[in-house]
Short mmCIF file of C-alpha atoms in Angstrom, two decimals:
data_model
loop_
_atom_site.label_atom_id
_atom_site.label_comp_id
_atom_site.label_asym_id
_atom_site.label_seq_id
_atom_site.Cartn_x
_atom_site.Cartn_y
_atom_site.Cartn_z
CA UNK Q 62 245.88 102.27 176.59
CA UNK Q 63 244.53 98.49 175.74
CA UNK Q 64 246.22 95.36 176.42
CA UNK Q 65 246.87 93.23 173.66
CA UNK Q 66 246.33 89.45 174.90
CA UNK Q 67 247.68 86.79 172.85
CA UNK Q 68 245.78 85.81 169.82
CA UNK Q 69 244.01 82.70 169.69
CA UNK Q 70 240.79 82.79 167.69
CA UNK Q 71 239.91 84.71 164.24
CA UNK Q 72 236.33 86.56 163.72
CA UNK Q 73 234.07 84.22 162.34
CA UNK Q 74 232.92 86.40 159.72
CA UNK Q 75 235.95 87.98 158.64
CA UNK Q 76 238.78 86.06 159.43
CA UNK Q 77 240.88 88.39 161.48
CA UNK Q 78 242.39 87.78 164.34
CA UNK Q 79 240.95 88.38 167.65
CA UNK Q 80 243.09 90.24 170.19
CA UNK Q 81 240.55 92.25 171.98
CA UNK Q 82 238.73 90.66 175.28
CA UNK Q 83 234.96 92.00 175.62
CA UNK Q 84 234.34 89.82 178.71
CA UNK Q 85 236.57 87.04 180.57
CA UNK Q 86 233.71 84.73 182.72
CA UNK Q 87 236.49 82.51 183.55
CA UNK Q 88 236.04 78.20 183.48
CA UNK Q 89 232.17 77.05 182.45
CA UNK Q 90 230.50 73.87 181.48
CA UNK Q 91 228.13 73.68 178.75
CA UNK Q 92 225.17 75.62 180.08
CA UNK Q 93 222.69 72.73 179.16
CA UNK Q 94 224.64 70.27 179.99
CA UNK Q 95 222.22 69.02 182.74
CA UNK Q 96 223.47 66.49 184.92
CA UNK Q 97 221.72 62.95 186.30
CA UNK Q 98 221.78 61.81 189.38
CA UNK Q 99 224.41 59.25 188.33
CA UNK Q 100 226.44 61.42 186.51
CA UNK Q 101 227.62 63.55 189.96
CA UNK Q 102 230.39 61.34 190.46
CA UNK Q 103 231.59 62.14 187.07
CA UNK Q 104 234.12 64.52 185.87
CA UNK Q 105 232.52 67.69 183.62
CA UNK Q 106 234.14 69.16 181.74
CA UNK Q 107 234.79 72.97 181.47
CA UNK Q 108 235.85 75.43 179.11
CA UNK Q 109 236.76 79.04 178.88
CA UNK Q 110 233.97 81.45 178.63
CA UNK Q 111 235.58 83.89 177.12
CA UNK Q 112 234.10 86.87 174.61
CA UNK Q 113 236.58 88.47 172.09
CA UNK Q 114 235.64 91.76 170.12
CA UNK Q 115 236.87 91.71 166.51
CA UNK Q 116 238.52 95.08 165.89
CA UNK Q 117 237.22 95.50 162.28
CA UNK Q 118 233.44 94.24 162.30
CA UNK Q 119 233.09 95.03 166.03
CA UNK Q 120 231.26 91.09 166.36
CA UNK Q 121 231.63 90.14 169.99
CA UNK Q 122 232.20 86.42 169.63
CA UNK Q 123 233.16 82.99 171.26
CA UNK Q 124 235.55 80.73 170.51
CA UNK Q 125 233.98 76.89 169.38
CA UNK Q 126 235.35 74.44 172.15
CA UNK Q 127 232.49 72.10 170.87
CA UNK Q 128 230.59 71.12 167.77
CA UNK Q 129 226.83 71.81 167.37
CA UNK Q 130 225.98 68.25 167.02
CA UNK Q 131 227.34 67.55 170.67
CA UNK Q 132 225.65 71.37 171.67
CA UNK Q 133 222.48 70.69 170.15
CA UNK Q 134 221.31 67.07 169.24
CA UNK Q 135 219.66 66.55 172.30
CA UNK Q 136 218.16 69.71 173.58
CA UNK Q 137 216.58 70.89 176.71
CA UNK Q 138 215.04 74.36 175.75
CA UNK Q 139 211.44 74.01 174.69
CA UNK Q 140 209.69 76.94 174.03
CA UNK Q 141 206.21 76.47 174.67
CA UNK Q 142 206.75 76.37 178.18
CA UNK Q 143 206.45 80.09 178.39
CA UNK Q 144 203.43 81.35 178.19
CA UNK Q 145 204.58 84.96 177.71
CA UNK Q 146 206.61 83.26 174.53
CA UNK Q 147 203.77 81.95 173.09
CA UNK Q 148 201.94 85.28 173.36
CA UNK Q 149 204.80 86.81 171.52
CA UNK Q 150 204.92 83.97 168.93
CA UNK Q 151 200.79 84.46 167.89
CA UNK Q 152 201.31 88.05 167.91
CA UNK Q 153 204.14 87.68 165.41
CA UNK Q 154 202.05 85.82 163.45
CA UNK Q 155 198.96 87.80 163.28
CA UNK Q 156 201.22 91.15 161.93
CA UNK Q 157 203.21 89.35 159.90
CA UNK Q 158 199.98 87.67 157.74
CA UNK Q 159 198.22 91.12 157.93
CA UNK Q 160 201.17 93.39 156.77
CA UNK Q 161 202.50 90.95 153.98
CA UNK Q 162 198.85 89.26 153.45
CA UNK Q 163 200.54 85.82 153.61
CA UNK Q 164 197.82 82.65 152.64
CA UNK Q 165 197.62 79.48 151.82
CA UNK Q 166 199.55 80.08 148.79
CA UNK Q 167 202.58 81.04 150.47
CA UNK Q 168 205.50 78.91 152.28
CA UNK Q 169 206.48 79.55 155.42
CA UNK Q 170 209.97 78.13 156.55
CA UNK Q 171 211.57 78.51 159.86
CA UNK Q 172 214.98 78.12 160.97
CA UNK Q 173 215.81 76.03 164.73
CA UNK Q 174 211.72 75.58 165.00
CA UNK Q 175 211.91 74.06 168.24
CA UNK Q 176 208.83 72.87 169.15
CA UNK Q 177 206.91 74.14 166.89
CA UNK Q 178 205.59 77.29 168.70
CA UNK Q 179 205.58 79.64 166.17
CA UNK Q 180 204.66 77.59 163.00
CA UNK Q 181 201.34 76.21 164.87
CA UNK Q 182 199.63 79.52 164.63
CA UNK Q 183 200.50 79.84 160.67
CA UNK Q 184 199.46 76.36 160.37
CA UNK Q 185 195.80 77.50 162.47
CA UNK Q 186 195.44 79.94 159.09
CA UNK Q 187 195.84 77.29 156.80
CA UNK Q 188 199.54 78.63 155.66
CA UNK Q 189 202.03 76.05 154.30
CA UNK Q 190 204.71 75.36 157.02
CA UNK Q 191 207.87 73.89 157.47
CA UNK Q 192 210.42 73.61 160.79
CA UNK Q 193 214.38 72.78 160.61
CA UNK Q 194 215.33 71.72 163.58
CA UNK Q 195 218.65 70.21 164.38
CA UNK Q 196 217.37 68.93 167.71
CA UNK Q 197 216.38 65.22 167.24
CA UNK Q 198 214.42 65.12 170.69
CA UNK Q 199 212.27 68.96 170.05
CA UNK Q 200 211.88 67.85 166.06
CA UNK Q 201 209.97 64.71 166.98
CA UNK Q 202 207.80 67.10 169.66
CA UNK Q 203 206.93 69.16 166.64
CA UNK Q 204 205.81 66.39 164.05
CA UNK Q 205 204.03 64.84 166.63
CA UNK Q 206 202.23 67.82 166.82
CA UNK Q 207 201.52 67.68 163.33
CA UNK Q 208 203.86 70.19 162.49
CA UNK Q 209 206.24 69.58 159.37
CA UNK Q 210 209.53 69.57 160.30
CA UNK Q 211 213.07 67.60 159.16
CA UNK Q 212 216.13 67.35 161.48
CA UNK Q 213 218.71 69.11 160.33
CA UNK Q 214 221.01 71.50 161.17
CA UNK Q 215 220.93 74.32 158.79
CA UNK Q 216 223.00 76.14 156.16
CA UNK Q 217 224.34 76.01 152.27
CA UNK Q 218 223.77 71.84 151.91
CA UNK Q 219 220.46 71.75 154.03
CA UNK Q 220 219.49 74.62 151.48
CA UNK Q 221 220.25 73.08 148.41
CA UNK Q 222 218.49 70.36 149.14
CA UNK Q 223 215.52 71.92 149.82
CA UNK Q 224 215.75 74.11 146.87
CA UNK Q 225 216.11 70.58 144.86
CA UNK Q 226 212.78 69.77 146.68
CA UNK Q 227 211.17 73.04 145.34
CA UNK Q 228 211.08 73.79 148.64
CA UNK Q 229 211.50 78.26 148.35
CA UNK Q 230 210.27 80.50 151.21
CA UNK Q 231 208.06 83.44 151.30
CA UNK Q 232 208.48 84.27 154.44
CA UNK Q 233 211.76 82.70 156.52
CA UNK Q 234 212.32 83.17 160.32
CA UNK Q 235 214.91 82.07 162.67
CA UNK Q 236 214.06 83.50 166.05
CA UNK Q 237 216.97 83.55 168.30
CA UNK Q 238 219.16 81.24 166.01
CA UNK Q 239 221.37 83.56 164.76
CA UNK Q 240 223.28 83.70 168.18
CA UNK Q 241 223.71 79.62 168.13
CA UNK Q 242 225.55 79.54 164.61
CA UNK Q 243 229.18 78.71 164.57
CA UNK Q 244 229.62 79.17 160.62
CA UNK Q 245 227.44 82.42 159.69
CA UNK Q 246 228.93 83.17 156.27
CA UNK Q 247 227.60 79.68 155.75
CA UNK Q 248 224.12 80.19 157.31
CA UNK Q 249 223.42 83.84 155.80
CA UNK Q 250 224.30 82.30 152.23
CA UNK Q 251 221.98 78.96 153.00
CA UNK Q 252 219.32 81.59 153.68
CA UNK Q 253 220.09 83.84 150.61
CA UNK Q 254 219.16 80.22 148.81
CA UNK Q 255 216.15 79.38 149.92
CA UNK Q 256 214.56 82.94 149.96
CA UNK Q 257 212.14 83.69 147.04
CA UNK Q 258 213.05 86.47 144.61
CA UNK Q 259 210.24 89.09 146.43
CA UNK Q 260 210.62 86.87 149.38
CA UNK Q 261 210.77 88.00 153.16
CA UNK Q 262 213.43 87.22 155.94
CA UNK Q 263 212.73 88.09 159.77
CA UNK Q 264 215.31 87.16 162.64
CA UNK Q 265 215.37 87.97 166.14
CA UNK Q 266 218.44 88.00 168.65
CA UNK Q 267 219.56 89.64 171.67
CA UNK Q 268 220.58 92.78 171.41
CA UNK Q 269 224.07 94.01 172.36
CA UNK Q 270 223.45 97.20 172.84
CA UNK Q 271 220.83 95.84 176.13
CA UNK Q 272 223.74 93.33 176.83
CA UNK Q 273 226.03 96.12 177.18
CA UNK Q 274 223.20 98.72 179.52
CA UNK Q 275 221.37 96.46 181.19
CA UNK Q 276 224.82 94.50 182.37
CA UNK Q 277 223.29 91.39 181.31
CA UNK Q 278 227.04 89.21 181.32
CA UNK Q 279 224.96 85.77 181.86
CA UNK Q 280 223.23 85.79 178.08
CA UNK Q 281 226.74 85.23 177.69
CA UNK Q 282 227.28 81.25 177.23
CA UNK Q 283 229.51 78.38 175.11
CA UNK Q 284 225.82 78.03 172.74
CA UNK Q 285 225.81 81.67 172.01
CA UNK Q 286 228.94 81.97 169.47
CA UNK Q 287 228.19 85.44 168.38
CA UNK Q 288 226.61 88.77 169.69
CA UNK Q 289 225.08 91.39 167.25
CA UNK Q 290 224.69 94.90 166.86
CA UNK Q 291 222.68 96.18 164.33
CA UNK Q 292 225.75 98.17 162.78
CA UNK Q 293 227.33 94.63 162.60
CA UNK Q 294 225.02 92.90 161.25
CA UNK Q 295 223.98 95.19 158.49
CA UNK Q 296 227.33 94.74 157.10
CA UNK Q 297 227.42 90.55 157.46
CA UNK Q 298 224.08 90.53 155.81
CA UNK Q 299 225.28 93.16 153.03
CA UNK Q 300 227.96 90.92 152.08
CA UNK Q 301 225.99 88.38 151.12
CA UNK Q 302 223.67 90.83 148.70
CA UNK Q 303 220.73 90.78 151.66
CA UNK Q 304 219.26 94.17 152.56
CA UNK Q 305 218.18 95.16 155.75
CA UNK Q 306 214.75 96.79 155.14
CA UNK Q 307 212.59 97.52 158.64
CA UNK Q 308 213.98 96.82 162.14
CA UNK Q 309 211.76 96.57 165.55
CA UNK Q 310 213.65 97.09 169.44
CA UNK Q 311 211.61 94.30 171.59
CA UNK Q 312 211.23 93.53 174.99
CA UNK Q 313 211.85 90.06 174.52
CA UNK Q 314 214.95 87.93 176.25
CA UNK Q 315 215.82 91.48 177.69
CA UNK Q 316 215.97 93.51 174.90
CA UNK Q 317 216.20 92.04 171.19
CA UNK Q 318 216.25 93.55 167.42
CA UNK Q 319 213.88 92.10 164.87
CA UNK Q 320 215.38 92.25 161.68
CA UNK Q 321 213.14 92.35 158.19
CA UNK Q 322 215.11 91.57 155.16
CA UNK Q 323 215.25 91.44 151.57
CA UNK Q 324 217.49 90.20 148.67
CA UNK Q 325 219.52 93.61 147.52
CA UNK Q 326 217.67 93.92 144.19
CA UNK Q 327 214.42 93.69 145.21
CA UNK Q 328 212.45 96.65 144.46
CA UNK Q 329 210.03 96.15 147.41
CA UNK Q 330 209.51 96.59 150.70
CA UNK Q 331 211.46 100.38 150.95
CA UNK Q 332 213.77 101.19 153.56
CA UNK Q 333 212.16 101.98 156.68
CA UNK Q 334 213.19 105.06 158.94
CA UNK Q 335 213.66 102.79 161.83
CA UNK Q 336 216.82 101.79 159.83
CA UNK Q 337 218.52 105.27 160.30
CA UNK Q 338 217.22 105.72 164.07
CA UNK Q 339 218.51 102.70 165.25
CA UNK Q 340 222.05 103.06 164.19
CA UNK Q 341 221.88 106.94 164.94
CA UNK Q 342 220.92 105.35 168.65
CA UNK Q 343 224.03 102.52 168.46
CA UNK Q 344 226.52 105.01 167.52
CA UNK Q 345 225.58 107.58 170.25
CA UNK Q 346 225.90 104.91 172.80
CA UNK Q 347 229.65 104.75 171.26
CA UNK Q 348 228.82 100.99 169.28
CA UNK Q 349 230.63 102.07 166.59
CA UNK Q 350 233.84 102.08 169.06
CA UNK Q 351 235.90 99.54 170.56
CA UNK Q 352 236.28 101.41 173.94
CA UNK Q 353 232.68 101.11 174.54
CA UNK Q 354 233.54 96.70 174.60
CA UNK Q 355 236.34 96.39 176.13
CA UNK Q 356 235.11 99.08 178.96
CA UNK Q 357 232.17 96.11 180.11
CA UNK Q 358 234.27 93.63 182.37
CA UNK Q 359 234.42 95.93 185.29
CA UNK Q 360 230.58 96.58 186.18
CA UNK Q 361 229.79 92.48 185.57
CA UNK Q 362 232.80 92.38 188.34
CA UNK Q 363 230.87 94.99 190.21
CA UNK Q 364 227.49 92.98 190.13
CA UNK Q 365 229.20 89.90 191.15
CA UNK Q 366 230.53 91.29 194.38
CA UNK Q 367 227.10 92.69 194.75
CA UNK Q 368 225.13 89.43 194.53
CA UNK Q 369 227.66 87.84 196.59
CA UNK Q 370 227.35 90.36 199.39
CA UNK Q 371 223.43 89.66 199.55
CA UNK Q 372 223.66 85.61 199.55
CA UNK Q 373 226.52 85.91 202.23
CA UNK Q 374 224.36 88.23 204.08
CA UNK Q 375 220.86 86.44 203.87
CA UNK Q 376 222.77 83.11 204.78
CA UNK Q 377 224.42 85.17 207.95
CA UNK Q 378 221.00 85.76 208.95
CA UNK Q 379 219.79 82.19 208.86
CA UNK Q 380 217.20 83.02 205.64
CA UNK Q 381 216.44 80.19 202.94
CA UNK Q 382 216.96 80.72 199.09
CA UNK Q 383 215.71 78.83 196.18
CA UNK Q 384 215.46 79.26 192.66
CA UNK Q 385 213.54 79.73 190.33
CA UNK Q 386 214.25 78.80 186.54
CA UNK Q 387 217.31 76.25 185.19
CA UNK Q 388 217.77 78.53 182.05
CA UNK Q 389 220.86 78.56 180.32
CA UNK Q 390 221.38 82.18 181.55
CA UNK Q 391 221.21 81.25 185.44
CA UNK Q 392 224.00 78.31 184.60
CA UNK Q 393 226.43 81.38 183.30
CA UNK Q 394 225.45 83.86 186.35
CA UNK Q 395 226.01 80.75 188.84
CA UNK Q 396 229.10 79.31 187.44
CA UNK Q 397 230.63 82.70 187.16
CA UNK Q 398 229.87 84.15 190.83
CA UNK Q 399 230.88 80.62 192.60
CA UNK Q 400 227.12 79.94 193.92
CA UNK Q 401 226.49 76.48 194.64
CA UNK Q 402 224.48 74.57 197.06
CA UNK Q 403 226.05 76.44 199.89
CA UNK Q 404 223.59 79.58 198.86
CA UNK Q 405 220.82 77.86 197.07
CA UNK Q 406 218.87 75.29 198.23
CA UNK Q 407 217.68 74.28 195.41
CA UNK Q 408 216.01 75.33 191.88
CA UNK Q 409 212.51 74.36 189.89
CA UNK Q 410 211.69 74.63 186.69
CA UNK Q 411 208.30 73.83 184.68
CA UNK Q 412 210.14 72.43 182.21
CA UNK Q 413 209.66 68.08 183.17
CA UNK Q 414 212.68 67.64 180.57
CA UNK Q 415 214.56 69.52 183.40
CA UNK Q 416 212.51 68.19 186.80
CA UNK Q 417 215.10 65.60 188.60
CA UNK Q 418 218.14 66.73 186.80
CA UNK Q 419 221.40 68.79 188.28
CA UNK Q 420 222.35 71.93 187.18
CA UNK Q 421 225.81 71.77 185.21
CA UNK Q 422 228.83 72.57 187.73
CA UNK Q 423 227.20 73.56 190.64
CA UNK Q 424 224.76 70.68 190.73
CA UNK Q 425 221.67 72.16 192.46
CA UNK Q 426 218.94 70.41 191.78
CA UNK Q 427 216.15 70.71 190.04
CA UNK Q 428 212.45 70.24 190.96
CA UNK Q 429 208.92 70.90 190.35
CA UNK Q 430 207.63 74.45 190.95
CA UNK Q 431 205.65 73.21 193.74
CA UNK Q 432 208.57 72.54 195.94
CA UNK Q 433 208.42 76.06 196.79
CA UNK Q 434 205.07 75.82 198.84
CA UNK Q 435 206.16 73.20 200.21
CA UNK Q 436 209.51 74.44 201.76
CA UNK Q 437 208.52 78.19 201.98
CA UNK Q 438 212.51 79.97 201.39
CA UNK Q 439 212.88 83.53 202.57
CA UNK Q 440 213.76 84.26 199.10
CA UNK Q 441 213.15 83.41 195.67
CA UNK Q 442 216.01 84.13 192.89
CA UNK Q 443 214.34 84.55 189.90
CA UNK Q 444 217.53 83.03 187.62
CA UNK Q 445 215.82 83.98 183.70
CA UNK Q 446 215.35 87.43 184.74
CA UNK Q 447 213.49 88.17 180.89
CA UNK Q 448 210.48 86.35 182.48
CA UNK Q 449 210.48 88.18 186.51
CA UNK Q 450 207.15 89.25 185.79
CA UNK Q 451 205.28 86.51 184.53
CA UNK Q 452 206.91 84.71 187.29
CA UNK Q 453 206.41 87.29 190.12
CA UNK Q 454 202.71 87.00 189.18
CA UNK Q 455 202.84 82.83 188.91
CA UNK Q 456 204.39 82.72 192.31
CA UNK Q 457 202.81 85.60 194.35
CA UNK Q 458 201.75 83.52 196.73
CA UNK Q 459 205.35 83.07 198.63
CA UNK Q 460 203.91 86.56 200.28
CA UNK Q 461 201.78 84.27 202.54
CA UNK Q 462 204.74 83.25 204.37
CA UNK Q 463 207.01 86.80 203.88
CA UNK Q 464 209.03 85.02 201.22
CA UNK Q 465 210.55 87.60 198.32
CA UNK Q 466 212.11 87.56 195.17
CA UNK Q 467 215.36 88.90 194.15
CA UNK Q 468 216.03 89.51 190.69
CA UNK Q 469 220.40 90.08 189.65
CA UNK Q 470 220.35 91.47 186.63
CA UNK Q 471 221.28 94.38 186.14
CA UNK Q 472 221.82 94.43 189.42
CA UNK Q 473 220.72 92.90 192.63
CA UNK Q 474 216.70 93.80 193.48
CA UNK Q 475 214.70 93.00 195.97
CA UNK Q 476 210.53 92.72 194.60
CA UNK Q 477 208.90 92.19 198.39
CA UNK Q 478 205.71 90.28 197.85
CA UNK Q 479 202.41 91.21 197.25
CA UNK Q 480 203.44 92.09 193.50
CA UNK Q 481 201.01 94.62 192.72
CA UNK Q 482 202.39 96.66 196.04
CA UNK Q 483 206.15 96.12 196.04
CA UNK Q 484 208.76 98.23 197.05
CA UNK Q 485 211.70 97.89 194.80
CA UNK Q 486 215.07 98.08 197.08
CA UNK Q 487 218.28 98.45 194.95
CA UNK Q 488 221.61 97.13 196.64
#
């Protein structure tokens, strides 16, 4: 039997009125809202972090507490500080020019270009470029980098006025974008604009069907506004006459869907088989039904009391903890299971936009990466769990001194140090 809870949000792609609760996270501050050391003192404000399920496109979705301009505008998420991203980013690059034989005759246009990660390595093979990046302090990153790029947010204006420009892709990307938009009918149809007749469209975004198995509750956060299937999104593109030709499953932010796509009356690419293996694999793992949402709450419950248990044990035991990584994942995880500097020391990022600053609501700070040599913690909790490998093998060393890393999602793991030997230990 579900209970209804009182309405007080409507799908953002159909209108209807949510009723359903995927996942209640309780009170959260932005999750970049990074704090100075003068702000402390300061009151933050929080808001509900609370996922809905529409009941007729099955889009799990946020409500919008704030607008993108206050969200976005100054950013603290730069992508070429991972090097596994980067990896991932060339190797796009390098299919995408081979399979579609994309030159110097073709435009390239990508959507929330951070950076400029991505377009740099179509740029190295002499291909046309262009960023939109509604991030004033990651635009100017990328043009001084030599990368075009204008600061805007994007959707049906931004597109006209590139279209007035001449400005028509043949191949557009937005690589984990989708997630960040609050208006999508508006988006999808900005993109419909600027594609080229026989024109190509690729996104990537997190996957819901990982978010679901792999219990990953902290990808959920007030800059994510919407969570996709591929059964969902199909139909959102579909109303806006875009086809969904080819799909990929990646590895990437723990677990994501590449999406190729087409306007509907283009006669080329075909339909790829993935198309009809992937949803064949959603709706056995019961996507196509609401039970299978609302059923999530109680093992992100479960995983809470289980993380919980560890710290309160470790701490018992007189052990140090630090962190590793101020993503905007770890801000959900900590926020939600009431971890502050009472369990963690302290956390360090790469990231120098981050080095010096506070982590919103809890307020651990944030250091260098080699504050860990110098204050040697029993354990290491590896806070964007997408990256535990890269990072297991950047910090390896904290076996000198016993240290180990615990990973939380999907559940608590202990990785005892030296990598290439550990035991895994499940709690």
């Amino acid at each position: 039997m579900r209970l209804k809870i009182m309405a007080i949000a409507k799908c953002r792609f159909s209108g209807q009125t949510l009723n359903q609760t995927f996942i209640d996270l309780g009170m959260s501050p932005l999750a970049n809202a990074y704090l100075r050391a003068e702000q402390l003192n300061n009151a933050e404000k929080f808001y509900p972090l609370h996922a809905y399920i529409s009941e007729d496109t099955l889009l799990v979705q946020l409500e919008q507490f704030e607008t993108p301009d206050h969200i976005f505008s100054d950013y603290a998420y730069f992508s070429s500080y991972s090097a596994s991203w980067l990896k991932h980013a060339k190797d796009y690059t390098d299919m995408m020019t081979e399979k579609f034989n994309f030159n110097h005759h073709n435009q390239v246009i990508e959507i929330a270009s951070n950076d400029g990660y991505l377009l740099q390595y179509f740029l190295e093979k002499g291909i046309p470029v262009l960023g939109i990046e509604p991030a004033t302090n990651i635009a100017k990153v990328a043009q001084d980098r030599g990368i075009p790029s204008i600061n805007k947010f994007f959707g049906v204006e931004t597109a006209k006025e590139l279209v007035m420009q001449g400005k028509l892709a043949d191949l557009l990307i937005g690589n984990n974008v989708l997630a960040h938009v609050p208006d999508l009918n508006d988006f999808i149809a900005g993109m419909k604009l600027i594609l080229k007749p026989n024109g190509i469209l690729t996104m990537e975004f997190p996957h819901i069907l990982q978010l679901i198995e792999q219990n990953q509750f902290d990808t959920i956060y007030h800059e994510h506004f919407s969570y996709f299937s591929f059964l969902t999104i199909e139909k959102i593109f579909a109303a806006h006459n875009l086809q969904l030709f080819d799909v990929e499953e990646l590895a990437t932010h723990g677990g994501s869907l590449r999406i190729y796509v087409k306007h509907d009356y283009a006669e080329n690419p075909s339909i790829s088989e993935r198309i009809r293996h992937l949803k064949e694999k959603e709706i056995a793992a019961g996507l196509h039904c609401i039970e299978t949402y609302i059923t999530f709450a109680e093992k992100v419950k479960e995983t809470k009391r289980k993380l919980l248990s560890f710290l309160l044990t470790a701490k018992a035991e007189g052990k140090t903890i630090a962190g590793y990584g101020a993503p905007a994942k770890g801000n959900t995880l900590l926020n939600y299971c009431g971890i502050g500097k009472d369990f963690l020391d302290y956390t360090v990022d790469c990231n120098p936009y981050k080095q010096g600053l506070f982590l919103p609501g809890t307020h651990i700070p944030i250091f260098e990466p080699e504050k860990i040599s110098e204050t040697k913690p029993d354990y290491v909790l590896i806070l964007p769990w997408n990256l535990k490998e890269e990072i297991m093998e950047q910090m390896a060393f904290i076996g000198e001194w016993g240290g180990q890393f615990v990973v939380p999602i999907p559940e608590v793991k202990i990785y005892p140090c030296p990598v290439a030997d550990r035991l895994l230990i499940t709690l």
